CSV table of C-alpha atoms in Angstrom, one decimal:
chain,number,residue,atom,x,y,z
A,1115,MET,CA,0.0,0.0,0.0
A,1116,THR,CA,2.9,2.3,0.7
A,1117,GLU,CA,4.4,1.8,-2.8
A,1118,LYS,CA,0.9,1.9,-4.4
A,1119,ARG,CA,1.9,-1.2,-6.5
A,1120,VAL,CA,2.4,-4.9,-6.1
A,1121,VAL,CA,6.0,-5.3,-4.9
A,1122,ILE,CA,6.3,-9.0,-4.5
A,1123,THR,CA,5.4,-11.5,-7.2
A,1124,GLU,CA,2.8,-14.0,-6.1
A,1125,PHE,CA,1.3,-17.2,-7.6
A,1126,GLY,CA,-0.8,-15.5,-10.2
A,1127,THR,CA,0.2,-11.8,-9.8
A,1128,TYR,CA,3.5,-10.3,-10.9
A,1129,ALA,CA,5.2,-7.4,-9.2
A,1130,TYR,CA,5.2,-4.1,-11.0
A,1131,PRO,CA,8.7,-2.9,-11.6
A,1132,ASP,CA,10.0,-0.1,-9.5
A,1133,PRO,CA,9.6,3.0,-11.7
A,1134,CYS,CA,12.8,4.3,-10.3
A,1135,LYS,CA,14.8,1.4,-11.7
A,1136,ASN,CA,15.6,0.9,-15.4
A,1137,ILE,CA,16.1,-2.4,-17.2
A,1138,PHE,CA,19.8,-2.5,-16.2
A,1139,SER,CA,19.3,-2.1,-12.5
A,1140,ARG,CA,16.6,-4.8,-12.6
A,1141,PHE,CA,19.0,-7.1,-14.4
A,1142,PHE,CA,21.7,-6.6,-11.7
A,1143,SER,CA,19.1,-7.2,-9.0
A,1144,TYR,CA,18.5,-10.6,-10.6
A,1145,PHE,CA,22.1,-11.6,-9.6
A,1146,GLN,CA,21.4,-10.6,-6.0
A,1147,GLY,CA,18.7,-13.2,-5.7
A,1148,VAL,CA,15.0,-13.4,-6.3
A,1149,GLU,CA,12.7,-11.7,-3.7
A,1150,VAL,CA,10.4,-14.6,-2.9
A,1151,THR,CA,7.0,-14.2,-1.3
A,1152,ASP,CA,6.5,-14.7,2.4
A,1153,ASN,CA,2.7,-14.6,2.0
A,1154,ALA,CA,1.9,-17.3,4.5
A,1155,LEU,CA,-1.7,-18.1,3.5
A,1156,VAL,CA,-1.7,-21.8,3.0
A,1157,ASN,CA,-1.4,-23.6,6.3
A,1158,VAL,CA,-0.3,-23.5,10.0
A,1159,TYR,CA,1.7,-26.1,11.9
A,1160,PRO,CA,3.5,-26.5,15.2
A,1161,VAL,CA,7.3,-26.7,15.7
A,1162,GLY,CA,8.2,-27.3,19.3
A,1163,GLU,CA,6.1,-24.9,21.4
A,1164,ASP,CA,5.8,-22.5,18.5
A,1165,PHE,CA,3.3,-22.1,15.6
A,1166,TYR,CA,4.2,-21.2,12.0
A,1167,ALA,CA,2.0,-20.0,9.1
A,1168,CYS,CA,3.4,-21.0,5.8
A,1169,THR,CA,3.1,-21.0,2.0
A,1170,GLU,CA,5.3,-23.1,-0.2
A,1171,THR,CA,8.5,-21.1,-0.3
A,1172,ASN,CA,11.5,-21.1,2.0
A,1173,PHE,CA,9.9,-18.5,4.3
A,1174,ILE,CA,7.6,-19.4,7.1
A,1175,THR,CA,6.1,-17.0,9.7
A,1176,LYS,CA,6.2,-17.5,13.4
A,1177,ILE,CA,2.9,-16.4,14.9
A,1178,ASN,CA,1.4,-15.8,18.3
A,1179,PRO,CA,-1.4,-18.4,18.5
A,1180,GLU,CA,-3.3,-16.3,21.0
A,1181,ASN,CA,-3.8,-13.2,18.9
A,1182,LEU,CA,-2.3,-14.3,15.5
A,1183,GLU,CA,0.2,-11.5,15.6
A,1184,THR,CA,3.4,-12.0,13.5
A,1185,ILE,CA,6.5,-12.6,15.7
A,1186,LYS,CA,9.1,-13.1,13.0
A,1187,LYS,CA,9.8,-14.3,9.5
A,1188,VAL,CA,12.0,-17.5,9.3
A,1189,ASP,CA,14.1,-18.6,6.3
A,1190,ILE,CA,14.3,-22.4,6.4
A,1191,SER,CA,17.0,-22.5,3.8
A,1192,LYS,CA,19.4,-20.9,6.4
A,1193,TYR,CA,19.0,-24.1,8.5
A,1194,VAL,CA,18.9,-26.8,5.8
A,1195,SER,CA,19.5,-27.3,2.1
A,1196,VAL,CA,16.0,-26.7,0.5
A,1197,ASN,CA,14.8,-24.1,-2.0
A,1198,GLY,CA,11.3,-24.2,-0.4
A,1199,VAL,CA,9.2,-26.7,1.5
A,1200,THR,CA,5.6,-28.0,1.2
A,1201,ALA,CA,2.7,-26.6,3.1
A,1202,HIS,CA,1.8,-30.1,4.3
A,1203,PRO,CA,4.5,-31.4,6.8
A,1204,HIS,CA,3.9,-34.5,8.8
A,1205,VAL,CA,3.8,-33.8,12.5
A,1206,GLU,CA,4.2,-36.8,14.8
A,1207,ASN,CA,2.5,-37.1,18.2
A,1208,ASP,CA,5.9,-36.4,20.0
A,1209,GLY,CA,6.2,-33.1,18.0
A,1210,THR,CA,8.7,-34.3,15.4
A,1211,VAL,CA,8.1,-32.5,12.0
A,1212,TYR,CA,8.9,-34.0,8.6
A,1213,ASN,CA,8.8,-32.0,5.4
A,1214,MET,CA,10.3,-32.0,1.9
A,1215,GLY,CA,11.4,-29.6,-0.8
A,1216,ASN,CA,13.6,-29.4,-3.9
A,1217,CYS,CA,17.3,-28.7,-3.6
A,1218,PHE,CA,20.5,-28.6,-5.7
A,1219,GLY,CA,22.0,-32.1,-5.5
A,1220,LYS,CA,25.1,-33.6,-7.0
A,1221,ASN,CA,26.6,-32.0,-10.2
A,1222,PHE,CA,24.2,-29.1,-9.9
A,1223,SER,CA,21.2,-31.3,-10.8
A,1224,LEU,CA,17.9,-31.0,-8.9
A,1225,ALA,CA,16.8,-33.4,-6.2
A,1226,TYR,CA,14.3,-33.4,-3.3
A,1227,ASN,CA,15.4,-33.4,0.3
A,1228,VAL,CA,13.3,-34.8,3.2
A,1229,VAL,CA,14.0,-32.8,6.4
A,1230,ARG,CA,13.4,-33.6,10.0
A,1231,ILE,CA,12.8,-31.0,12.8
A,1232,PRO,CA,13.1,-32.7,16.2
A,1233,PRO,CA,10.7,-32.0,19.1
A,1234,LEU,CA,11.6,-29.5,21.8
A,1235,GLN,CA,14.5,-30.9,23.9
A,1236,ALA,CA,15.4,-30.4,27.5
A,1237,ASP,CA,17.8,-27.6,26.5
A,1238,LYS,CA,14.8,-25.6,25.3
A,1239,LYS,CA,16.7,-24.5,22.1
A,1240,ASP,CA,14.7,-23.7,19.0
A,1241,PRO,CA,14.1,-27.0,17.2
A,1242,MET,CA,14.6,-25.2,13.9
A,1243,THR,CA,18.3,-24.9,14.6
A,1244,LYS,CA,18.5,-28.7,14.8
A,1245,CYS,CA,16.8,-29.3,11.4
A,1246,GLU,CA,18.5,-32.0,9.3
A,1247,VAL,CA,18.2,-33.7,5.9
A,1248,ILE,CA,17.4,-37.4,6.4
A,1249,VAL,CA,17.1,-38.7,2.9
A,1250,GLN,CA,17.2,-37.4,-0.7
A,1251,PHE,CA,15.0,-38.4,-3.6
A,1252,PRO,CA,16.3,-38.0,-7.2
A,1253,CYS,CA,14.6,-35.8,-9.7
A,1254,SER,CA,13.4,-37.1,-13.1
A,1255,ASP,CA,14.7,-34.0,-14.8
A,1256,ARG,CA,18.0,-32.5,-13.9
A,1257,PHE,CA,16.9,-28.9,-14.1
A,1258,LYS,CA,13.1,-29.0,-13.7
A,1259,PRO,CA,11.7,-30.2,-10.4
A,1260,SER,CA,8.1,-31.2,-10.1
A,1261,TYR,CA,5.6,-29.2,-8.1
A,1262,VAL,CA,5.3,-30.9,-4.7
A,1263,HIS,CA,2.4,-30.0,-2.4
A,1264,SER,CA,2.3,-33.0,0.0
A,1265,PHE,CA,3.9,-36.5,0.5
A,1266,GLY,CA,3.1,-39.8,2.3
A,1267,MET,CA,4.7,-41.2,5.4
A,1268,THR,CA,4.3,-44.4,7.5
A,1269,PRO,CA,6.3,-45.5,10.6
A,1270,ASN,CA,9.0,-47.0,8.3
A,1271,TYR,CA,8.7,-45.4,4.8
A,1272,ILE,CA,8.3,-42.1,3.0
A,1273,VAL,CA,6.5,-41.9,-0.3
A,1274,PHE,CA,7.0,-39.1,-2.8
A,1275,VAL,CA,4.8,-38.9,-5.9
A,1276,GLU,CA,6.6,-37.0,-8.7
A,1277,THR,CA,4.1,-35.7,-11.2
A,1278,PRO,CA,4.6,-34.3,-14.7
A,1279,VAL,CA,3.8,-30.7,-13.6
A,1280,LYS,CA,7.3,-29.1,-13.7
A,1281,ILE,CA,8.9,-25.8,-12.6
A,1282,ASN,CA,11.2,-24.3,-15.1
A,1283,LEU,CA,13.9,-22.9,-12.8
A,1284,LEU,CA,15.5,-20.8,-15.5
A,1285,LYS,CA,12.2,-18.9,-15.9
A,1286,PHE,CA,11.7,-18.8,-12.1
A,1287,LEU,CA,15.1,-17.2,-11.5
A,1288,SER,CA,15.0,-14.7,-14.3
A,1289,SER,CA,11.6,-13.9,-15.5
A,1290,TRP,CA,10.2,-11.3,-13.1
A,1291,SER,CA,13.7,-9.7,-12.6
A,1292,LEU,CA,13.8,-8.9,-16.3
A,1293,TRP,CA,10.2,-8.8,-17.4
A,1294,GLY,CA,6.8,-9.1,-15.8
A,1295,ALA,CA,5.9,-12.7,-15.0
A,1296,ASN,CA,4.6,-14.7,-12.0
A,1297,TYR,CA,4.9,-18.2,-10.5
A,1298,MET,CA,2.2,-19.6,-12.9
A,1299,ASP,CA,4.3,-18.6,-15.9
A,1300,CYS,CA,7.1,-20.9,-14.7
A,1301,PHE,CA,5.1,-24.1,-14.7
A,1302,GLU,CA,5.1,-26.5,-17.7
A,1303,SER,CA,4.0,-30.1,-18.2
A,1304,ASN,CA,6.1,-33.0,-19.3
A,1305,GLU,CA,3.8,-34.8,-21.6
A,1306,LYS,CA,5.9,-38.0,-21.8
A,1307,MET,CA,7.0,-38.8,-18.2
A,1308,GLY,CA,3.7,-40.0,-16.6
A,1309,VAL,CA,4.1,-40.2,-12.8
A,1310,TRP,CA,7.1,-41.6,-10.9
A,1311,MET,CA,6.6,-42.9,-7.3
A,1312,HIS,CA,9.6,-42.9,-5.0
A,1313,VAL,CA,10.0,-44.7,-1.7
A,1314,ALA,CA,12.6,-44.2,1.0
A,1315,ASP,CA,13.3,-46.3,4.1
A,1316,ARG,CA,12.7,-43.8,6.9
A,1317,LYS,CA,14.5,-45.8,9.6
A,1318,LYS,CA,17.6,-46.5,7.5
A,1319,LYS,CA,17.5,-43.0,5.9
A,1320,LYS,CA,17.9,-44.7,2.5
A,1321,TYR,CA,16.4,-44.3,-0.9
A,1322,LEU,CA,14.9,-47.5,-2.3
A,1323,ASN,CA,15.7,-47.7,-6.0
A,1324,ILE,CA,12.4,-49.3,-7.1
A,1325,LYS,CA,11.1,-47.7,-10.3
A,1326,PHE,CA,7.4,-47.3,-9.8
A,1327,ARG,CA,5.6,-45.8,-12.8
A,1328,THR,CA,2.0,-44.9,-13.7
A,1329,SER,CA,0.0,-42.8,-16.1
A,1330,PRO,CA,0.0,-39.0,-15.6
A,1331,PHE,CA,-2.0,-37.1,-13.1
A,1332,ASN,CA,-1.8,-33.9,-11.0
A,1333,LEU,CA,-1.6,-34.3,-7.2
A,1334,PHE,CA,-2.0,-31.9,-4.4
A,1335,HIS,CA,-3.2,-34.0,-1.4
A,1336,HIS,CA,-2.3,-37.4,0.0
A,1337,ILE,CA,-5.2,-38.8,2.1
A,1338,ASN,CA,-3.2,-41.4,4.0
A,1339,THR,CA,-0.4,-44.0,3.4
A,1340,TYR,CA,0.1,-47.2,5.4
A,1341,GLU,CA,1.9,-50.5,5.4
A,1342,ASP,CA,0.1,-53.8,4.8
A,1343,HIS,CA,2.0,-57.2,4.7
A,1344,GLY,CA,4.9,-56.0,2.6
A,1345,PHE,CA,3.0,-53.4,0.6
A,1346,LEU,CA,2.5,-49.7,0.8
A,1347,VAL,CA,-1.1,-48.5,0.4
A,1348,VAL,CA,-1.2,-45.0,-1.0
A,1349,ASP,CA,-4.5,-43.1,-1.1
A,1350,LEU,CA,-4.5,-39.9,-3.2
A,1351,CYS,CA,-6.8,-37.1,-4.5
A,1352,THR,CA,-5.7,-37.1,-8.2
A,1353,TRP,CA,-6.6,-35.0,-11.2
A,1354,LYS,CA,-6.2,-37.1,-14.4
A,1355,GLY,CA,-3.7,-35.9,-17.1
A,1356,PHE,CA,-0.5,-33.9,-17.3
A,1357,GLU,CA,-2.0,-30.5,-17.8
A,1358,PHE,CA,-1.8,-28.3,-14.6
A,1359,VAL,CA,-5.1,-27.9,-12.9
A,1360,TYR,CA,-4.2,-24.4,-11.7
A,1361,ASN,CA,-4.5,-23.2,-15.4
A,1362,TYR,CA,-8.3,-23.3,-14.9
A,1363,LEU,CA,-8.4,-21.5,-11.5
A,1364,TYR,CA,-7.8,-17.9,-12.7
A,1365,LEU,CA,-10.2,-15.6,-11.0
A,1366,ALA,CA,-11.5,-14.4,-14.4
A,1367,ASN,CA,-12.6,-18.0,-15.2
A,1368,LEU,CA,-14.3,-18.5,-11.9
A,1369,ARG,CA,-16.2,-15.2,-12.1
A,1370,GLU,CA,-17.8,-16.2,-15.4
A,1371,ASN,CA,-21.5,-17.1,-15.3
A,1372,TRP,CA,-22.2,-20.6,-14.1
A,1373,GLU,CA,-22.6,-22.1,-17.6
A,1374,GLU,CA,-19.1,-20.8,-18.6
A,1375,VAL,CA,-17.6,-22.1,-15.3
A,1376,LYS,CA,-19.0,-25.5,-16.1
A,1377,LYS,CA,-17.7,-25.4,-19.7
A,1378,ASN,CA,-14.2,-24.6,-18.4
A,1379,ALA,CA,-14.3,-27.3,-15.8
A,1380,GLN,CA,-15.2,-29.8,-18.5
A,1381,LYS,CA,-11.9,-29.1,-20.3
A,1382,ALA,CA,-9.8,-29.4,-17.2
A,1383,PRO,CA,-8.2,-32.6,-15.8
A,1384,GLN,CA,-10.9,-34.6,-14.0
A,1385,PRO,CA,-10.8,-35.5,-10.3
A,1386,GLU,CA,-10.5,-39.0,-8.9
A,1387,VAL,CA,-9.7,-40.5,-5.5
A,1388,ARG,CA,-7.4,-43.4,-6.1
A,1389,ARG,CA,-5.6,-46.1,-4.2
A,1390,TYR,CA,-2.2,-47.3,-5.4
A,1391,VAL,CA,-0.5,-50.3,-3.9
A,1392,LEU,CA,3.3,-50.5,-4.0
A,1393,PRO,CA,5.0,-53.9,-3.5
A,1394,LEU,CA,8.2,-53.6,-1.5
A,1395,ASN,CA,9.6,-57.2,-1.9
A,1396,ILE,CA,10.4,-57.6,-5.6
A,1397,GLU,CA,13.6,-59.7,-5.6
A,1398,LYS,CA,11.9,-62.9,-6.9
A,1399,ALA,CA,9.1,-61.2,-8.8
A,1400,ASP,CA,8.0,-62.6,-12.2
A,1401,THR,CA,7.9,-60.2,-15.2
A,1402,GLY,CA,4.4,-59.6,-16.5
A,1403,LYS,CA,2.5,-60.7,-13.5
A,1404,ASN,CA,0.5,-58.7,-11.0
A,1405,LEU,CA,2.6,-58.5,-7.8
A,1406,ILE,CA,-0.3,-57.4,-5.5
A,1407,THR,CA,-1.5,-60.3,-3.3
A,1408,LEU,CA,-3.6,-58.1,-0.9
A,1409,PRO,CA,-7.3,-59.0,-0.7
A,1410,ASN,CA,-10.0,-56.4,-1.1
A,1411,THR,CA,-8.2,-54.2,-3.7
A,1412,THR,CA,-8.3,-54.1,-7.5
A,1413,ALA,CA,-5.0,-52.1,-7.7
A,1414,THR,CA,-2.3,-53.8,-9.7
A,1415,ALA,CA,1.5,-53.6,-10.0
A,1416,VAL,CA,3.2,-55.4,-12.9
A,1417,LEU,CA,7.0,-55.8,-13.3
A,1418,HIS,CA,8.2,-55.0,-16.8
A,1419,SER,CA,11.4,-56.2,-18.5
A,1420,ASP,CA,13.0,-52.8,-18.1
A,1421,GLU,CA,12.7,-53.2,-14.3
A,1422,THR,CA,10.0,-50.6,-14.0
A,1423,ILE,CA,6.8,-51.6,-12.0
A,1424,TRP,CA,3.7,-50.3,-13.7
A,1425,LEU,CA,0.9,-49.3,-11.3
A,1426,GLU,CA,-2.8,-49.2,-12.0
A,1427,PRO,CA,-5.0,-47.8,-9.3
A,1428,GLU,CA,-8.2,-48.8,-7.6
A,1429,VAL,CA,-10.7,-46.0,-8.0
A,1430,ILE,CA,-12.3,-45.1,-4.6
A,1431,PHE,CA,-14.4,-42.2,-5.8
A,1432,SER,CA,-15.1,-40.7,-9.2
A,1433,GLY,CA,-17.8,-38.3,-10.3
A,1434,PRO,CA,-18.0,-36.1,-13.4
A,1435,ARG,CA,-16.4,-32.8,-12.4
A,1436,GLN,CA,-17.1,-33.6,-8.7
A,1437,ALA,CA,-14.0,-33.7,-6.6
A,1438,PHE,CA,-13.3,-35.0,-3.1
A,1439,GLU,CA,-10.5,-32.7,-2.1
A,1440,PHE,CA,-8.7,-31.1,0.9
A,1441,PRO,CA,-8.9,-34.5,2.7
A,1442,GLN,CA,-8.6,-34.9,6.4
A,1443,ILE,CA,-8.5,-38.0,8.6
A,1444,ASN,CA,-8.3,-38.8,12.4
A,1445,TYR,CA,-4.6,-37.8,11.9
A,1446,ALA,CA,-3.3,-38.2,15.5
A,1447,LYS,CA,-4.4,-41.8,15.7
A,1448,TYR,CA,-4.5,-43.1,12.1
A,1449,SER,CA,-1.9,-41.3,10.1
A,1450,GLY,CA,0.4,-43.9,8.5
A,1451,LYS,CA,-2.0,-46.7,9.7
A,1452,PRO,CA,-4.9,-48.6,8.2
A,1453,TYR,CA,-8.0,-46.4,8.5
A,1454,THR,CA,-11.7,-46.3,7.6
A,1455,TYR,CA,-12.9,-42.7,7.3
A,1456,ALA,CA,-11.8,-39.6,5.3
A,1457,TYR,CA,-13.4,-36.2,5.3
A,1458,GLY,CA,-13.2,-33.9,2.3
A,1459,LEU,CA,-14.4,-30.7,0.7
A,1460,GLY,CA,-16.7,-31.3,-2.3
A,1461,LEU,CA,-15.8,-29.3,-5.4
A,1462,ASN,CA,-18.6,-28.9,-7.9
A,1463,HIS,CA,-16.9,-27.7,-11.1
A,1464,PHE,CA,-14.1,-26.3,-8.9
A,1465,VAL,CA,-16.7,-24.5,-6.6
A,1466,PRO,CA,-16.7,-25.7,-3.0
A,1467,ASP,CA,-20.3,-26.4,-2.2
A,1468,ARG,CA,-20.4,-29.3,0.3
A,1469,LEU,CA,-18.6,-31.3,3.0
A,1470,CYS,CA,-18.3,-35.0,2.7
A,1471,LYS,CA,-17.4,-38.0,4.8
A,1472,MET,CA,-16.4,-41.2,3.1
A,1473,ASN,CA,-16.0,-44.8,4.3
A,1474,ILE,CA,-12.9,-45.8,2.4
A,1475,LYS,CA,-13.7,-49.5,2.7
A,1476,THR,CA,-17.5,-49.6,1.9
A,1477,ARG,CA,-17.6,-46.3,-0.2
A,1478,GLU,CA,-20.6,-45.1,1.9
A,1479,THR,CA,-20.8,-41.3,2.0
A,1480,TRP,CA,-22.4,-38.6,4.1
A,1481,VAL,CA,-22.8,-35.0,2.9
A,1482,TRP,CA,-23.5,-31.6,4.5
A,1483,GLN,CA,-24.8,-29.0,2.0
A,1484,GLU,CA,-26.8,-25.8,2.1
A,1485,PRO,CA,-27.8,-23.4,-0.7
A,1486,ASP,CA,-25.4,-20.4,-1.2
A,1487,ALA,CA,-23.0,-21.8,1.4
A,1488,TYR,CA,-19.3,-22.3,0.5
A,1489,PRO,CA,-17.4,-24.3,3.1
A,1490,SER,CA,-13.7,-24.8,3.5
A,1491,GLU,CA,-11.4,-27.7,4.4
A,1492,PRO,CA,-13.1,-30.0,7.0
A,1493,ILE,CA,-10.9,-30.2,10.1
A,1494,PHE,CA,-11.5,-33.4,12.3
A,1495,VAL,CA,-11.3,-32.9,16.0
A,1496,SER,CA,-11.4,-36.1,18.0
A,1497,HIS,CA,-13.5,-36.4,21.2
A,1498,PRO,CA,-11.1,-36.5,24.3
A,1499,ASP,CA,-12.6,-39.8,25.3
A,1500,ALA,CA,-13.1,-41.2,21.8
A,1501,LEU,CA,-13.6,-45.0,21.5
A,1502,GLU,CA,-14.0,-45.1,17.7
A,1503,GLU,CA,-12.2,-43.6,14.8
A,1504,ASP,CA,-15.0,-41.1,14.0
A,1505,ASP,CA,-15.8,-40.0,17.5
A,1506,GLY,CA,-15.5,-36.3,17.3
A,1507,VAL,CA,-16.6,-33.2,15.3
A,1508,VAL,CA,-15.7,-31.6,12.0
A,1509,LEU,CA,-15.0,-27.9,11.8
A,1510,SER,CA,-15.3,-25.8,8.7
A,1511,ILE,CA,-15.3,-22.1,7.9
A,1512,VAL,CA,-18.3,-21.4,5.7
A,1513,ILE,CA,-18.9,-18.2,3.7
A,1514,SER,CA,-22.5,-17.4,2.7
A,1515,PRO,CA,-22.4,-14.1,0.8
A,1516,GLY,CA,-26.1,-14.3,-0.3
A,1517,SER,CA,-27.7,-15.0,3.1
A,1518,GLY,CA,-28.1,-11.6,4.7
A,1519,PRO,CA,-26.0,-9.6,7.1
A,1520,LYS,CA,-23.9,-12.4,8.5
A,1521,PRO,CA,-21.6,-13.5,5.7
A,1522,GLY,CA,-19.5,-16.2,7.4
A,1523,TYR,CA,-19.6,-18.7,10.2
A,1524,LEU,CA,-17.7,-21.6,11.9
A,1525,LEU,CA,-19.7,-24.7,11.2
A,1526,ILE,CA,-19.5,-27.7,13.7
A,1527,LEU,CA,-20.7,-31.0,12.5
A,1528,SER,CA,-20.9,-34.5,14.1
A,1529,ALA,CA,-18.1,-36.5,12.6
A,1530,LYS,CA,-20.4,-39.6,12.8
A,1531,ASP,CA,-23.2,-38.5,10.4
A,1532,MET,CA,-22.2,-35.0,9.3
A,1533,SER,CA,-25.3,-33.5,11.0
A,1534,GLU,CA,-25.0,-29.9,12.3
A,1535,VAL,CA,-24.1,-29.5,16.0
A,1536,ALA,CA,-23.7,-25.7,16.1
A,1537,ARG,CA,-22.5,-22.7,14.1
A,1538,ALA,CA,-20.8,-19.5,15.3
A,1539,GLU,CA,-21.6,-16.5,13.0
A,1540,VAL,CA,-19.5,-13.4,12.5
A,1541,ASP,CA,-20.2,-9.9,11.1
A,1542,ILE,CA,-17.2,-9.7,8.9
A,1543,ASN,CA,-16.2,-11.0,5.5
A,1544,ILE,CA,-14.1,-14.1,5.7
A,1545,PRO,CA,-11.9,-14.9,2.7
A,1546,VAL,CA,-11.9,-18.4,1.2
A,1547,THR,CA,-9.3,-20.5,3.2
A,1548,PHE,CA,-7.0,-23.3,2.2
A,1549,HIS,CA,-5.8,-25.3,5.3
A,1550,GLY,CA,-5.9,-24.9,9.0
A,1551,LEU,CA,-5.2,-26.4,12.4
A,1552,PHE,CA,-7.2,-27.0,15.6
A,1553,LYS,CA,-5.3,-26.0,18.7
A,1554,ARG,CA,-6.7,-26.8,22.1
A,1555,ALA,CA,-7.1,-23.8,24.4
């Protein structure tokens, strides 16, 4: 506001050049490093006794959880070798945080580092200062890392799904220093690679060189990953195809009339909840045969003569232009373990208009929906004395611009049947949110 212009380039908005600088001074500023956004609008997570708001860059923002005031900006790349980290770290019950991001590996080629931040120790030192890389995944393209929004983790393994949506780093490093461009201008799709799935042994801190391959899709959110008799079961919210879904989410598209919104959504990659099963014991596997011996799944894994293992998924949920996204589970008790229930935000042609609960085993669904009500990610909160997986409530921020003087409210649903328990209305406009966190008072 002080400069009366956009000064930091964002995902879909480029920074207007400083009128006091000419093309040569902008060129030299390029060599001093790109000014990366610290707009921490995507998620919140704990580190030790602290809480951080984050986006997907190397900057995270330490906040006061009582009043949400900013305490300080933290640059993760000063502690560990990453160019940025995901907005979906895994946080264990003891407070250990795992995250991943791309980095420069051997011979200046790109790779992906998994980092570990320990829980608060007796010395009370900031856990960020003890952050370490525990394993590195290779990149399918030396100079173009894939866009990574989340990853899977079990007690013994880490699963990274490398999609064909790539970041052109040359464009990223140069474009808005020399000419107007934004993050979206730096994405491109590799139409030939499909999807590569990588696995690392978490305990041994070792990459497993098993070449899992499958057909192309976009991926933002893992639902859950768990081990089952020598297999890894990986449940994902996918978007079919190699074209980047974000290409269809420009505000101009979403502000079209409803018929135009639907037409655009029909052209976009289509959503599907999928289960992939990855075999871990392949030493004596036969070429050309399905290696999956688990009951109750139609997912397959076939070893090819080039030593790749081709994966075909089991489809858990699929509806034309109807997405089950922003998934949540009873994370504290069932992350990395066999589970039954998932909660999601229902997207109707990209428009969030309902909250869903799904029984992953039986496919039974429960839905909360109201006219002119647009909910956000459902956050599961377990009952303190819970006896069953779905004992608790689901929280969601709902905006309802067409329903009178109270435009937004916190919705509380029964996690059993998605019936309304209560709502708390506010007299202010609430923006559409991405992800959040429930913190006990």
